[in-house]
């Protein structure tokens, strides 16, 4: 199993989507690349993300990038849907250099690559989100209205 951290705006919908993908074995809502280890209202540079544990024999970083691009606007800086601010930026974070290279290659293969604002960076820090944010849409399906991801896309790979 391998682990990558994917950011695509509000983590509730992103986690609900990612956990349905082929080869994804586990997900966890969290925050990446911030400056503290606390979980109060201050994000301190963190981006909302989903820790994604996947089987590389079934899916690849290239595949995960393709799926991520289905649910984000890769040209929108610090905004996805109605959510605005740096904590909603898009990105791929990993401690594995080959993950980062594959994500960068995915972006470089696109003809619109110069307009894409998706971060591809080493994972510097990670904090698991509070329990209330874990699998939020399973517990509160009505909260889908707060997400930029449609119900139809959430069910696409189920």
Coordinates of C-alpha atoms in Angstrom, one line a residue:
X1 CA 0.0 0.0 0.0
X2 CA 1.1 3.6 -0.7
X3 CA -0.2 6.9 0.7
X4 CA -0.8 10.3 -1.0
X5 CA -2.6 13.4 0.2
X6 CA -5.1 14.9 -2.2
X7 CA -6.6 18.4 -1.8
X8 CA -9.6 19.5 -3.8
X9 CA -11.6 22.0 -1.8
X10 CA -14.0 21.1 1.0
X11 CA -12.7 17.7 2.2
X12 CA -16.2 16.3 3.0
X13 CA -17.0 15.8 -0.7
X14 CA -13.5 15.0 -1.7
X15 CA -13.3 12.2 0.9
X16 CA -16.7 10.8 -0.1
X17 CA -15.6 10.7 -3.8
X18 CA -12.0 9.3 -3.3
X19 CA -13.1 6.4 -1.1
X20 CA -15.2 5.1 -3.9
X21 CA -12.3 4.9 -6.4
X22 CA -10.8 1.6 -7.6
X23 CA -7.8 0.6 -5.6
X24 CA -8.4 3.1 -2.7
X25 CA -8.1 1.1 0.5
X26 CA -8.6 3.8 3.1
X27 CA -9.2 7.5 3.5
X28 CA -8.8 10.0 6.3
X29 CA -9.9 13.7 6.4
X30 CA -7.0 16.0 7.4
X31 CA -4.9 19.0 6.8
X32 CA -1.5 19.2 5.0
X33 CA 1.5 21.4 4.9
X34 CA 0.7 23.9 7.7
X35 CA 2.8 25.3 10.5
X36 CA 1.3 23.9 13.7
X37 CA -0.1 20.7 15.2
X38 CA -3.3 22.1 16.5
X39 CA -6.8 21.8 15.2
X40 CA -8.5 25.0 16.3
X41 CA -10.1 27.5 13.9
X42 CA -6.8 28.8 12.6
X43 CA -5.5 26.8 9.6
X44 CA -2.0 28.2 9.9
X45 CA -1.2 27.6 6.2
X46 CA -2.9 24.2 6.1
X47 CA -4.9 22.9 3.1
X48 CA -7.8 20.6 3.6
X49 CA -6.9 17.2 2.2
X50 CA -7.7 13.6 2.2
X51 CA -5.1 11.1 3.2
X52 CA -5.5 8.4 0.6
X53 CA -4.1 4.9 1.0
X54 CA -4.1 3.0 -2.3
X55 CA -3.0 -0.2 -3.9
X56 CA -0.5 0.7 -6.7
X57 CA -1.3 -2.7 -8.4
X58 CA -4.8 -1.4 -9.0
X59 CA -4.5 2.3 -9.4
X60 CA -1.7 4.8 -10.0
X61 CA -1.0 8.4 -9.2
X62 CA -1.8 9.2 -12.8
X63 CA -5.2 7.5 -12.3
X64 CA -5.8 9.4 -9.0
X65 CA -4.9 12.7 -10.8
X66 CA -7.4 11.9 -13.5
X67 CA -10.1 11.3 -10.8
X68 CA -9.1 14.5 -8.9
X69 CA -9.4 16.6 -12.0
X70 CA -13.0 15.2 -12.4
X71 CA -14.0 17.0 -9.2
X72 CA -11.9 20.2 -9.2
X73 CA -11.5 23.3 -11.3
X74 CA -7.7 23.1 -11.8
X75 CA -7.5 26.7 -12.9
X76 CA -9.1 28.2 -9.7
X77 CA -6.7 29.4 -7.1
X78 CA -7.8 29.1 -3.5
X79 CA -11.4 28.4 -4.5
X80 CA -13.5 25.4 -5.2
X81 CA -17.3 26.0 -5.6
X82 CA -18.5 28.4 -2.9
X83 CA -15.5 27.7 -0.7
X84 CA -12.9 30.4 -0.8
X85 CA -9.5 30.8 0.8
X86 CA -6.1 29.2 0.8
X87 CA -7.3 26.2 2.9
X88 CA -9.4 25.2 -0.2
X89 CA -6.5 25.2 -2.7
X90 CA -6.0 22.1 -4.8
X91 CA -2.9 19.9 -4.6
X92 CA -1.1 16.6 -4.4
X93 CA 1.3 16.1 -1.4
X94 CA 3.5 13.1 -0.8
X95 CA 6.6 11.9 1.0
X96 CA 7.3 9.7 -2.1
X97 CA 9.2 11.6 -4.8
X98 CA 7.9 9.3 -7.5
X99 CA 4.3 10.3 -6.6
X100 CA 5.2 13.9 -7.1
X101 CA 7.0 13.2 -10.4
X102 CA 4.0 11.3 -11.7
X103 CA 1.6 14.0 -10.7
X104 CA 3.8 16.7 -12.4
X105 CA 3.9 14.5 -15.5
X106 CA 0.1 14.3 -15.6
X107 CA -0.1 18.1 -15.5
X108 CA 2.7 18.5 -18.1
X109 CA 0.9 16.3 -20.5
X110 CA -2.1 18.6 -20.6
X111 CA -2.2 21.3 -23.3
X112 CA -3.5 23.8 -20.7
X113 CA -0.7 23.1 -18.2
X114 CA 0.3 26.8 -18.0
X115 CA -3.1 27.7 -16.5
X116 CA -3.2 24.9 -13.9
X117 CA -2.8 26.0 -10.3
X118 CA -2.8 22.6 -8.6
X119 CA 0.1 22.3 -6.2
X120 CA 2.4 19.3 -6.4
X121 CA 4.6 19.4 -3.3
X122 CA 6.4 17.2 -0.7
X123 CA 4.3 16.5 2.3
X124 CA 5.8 18.6 5.1
X125 CA 3.2 18.1 7.8
X126 CA -0.2 16.5 8.3
X127 CA -2.8 16.7 11.0
X128 CA -5.9 14.4 11.1
X129 CA -9.1 16.3 11.2
X130 CA -11.5 16.0 14.1
X131 CA -13.8 13.0 14.2
X132 CA -16.8 15.1 13.2
X133 CA -15.2 15.6 9.8
X134 CA -14.3 11.9 9.1
X135 CA -16.7 10.4 6.5
X136 CA -19.0 13.5 7.1
X137 CA -21.3 12.8 4.2
X138 CA -21.9 9.2 5.3
X139 CA -23.1 10.6 8.7
X140 CA -24.8 13.7 7.3
X141 CA -25.8 13.1 3.6
X142 CA -27.8 16.4 3.7
X143 CA -24.5 18.2 3.8
X144 CA -23.8 17.4 0.2
X145 CA -25.5 20.7 -0.6
X146 CA -22.5 22.4 1.1
X147 CA -20.0 20.7 -1.3
X148 CA -18.9 21.6 -4.8
X149 CA -19.1 18.0 -5.8
X150 CA -22.5 16.7 -7.2
X151 CA -24.3 13.7 -5.9
X152 CA -24.1 12.1 -9.4
X153 CA -20.3 12.3 -9.4
X154 CA -20.1 10.8 -5.9
X155 CA -21.9 7.8 -7.1
X156 CA -20.0 7.5 -10.4
X157 CA -17.6 4.7 -9.2
X158 CA -19.8 2.9 -6.7

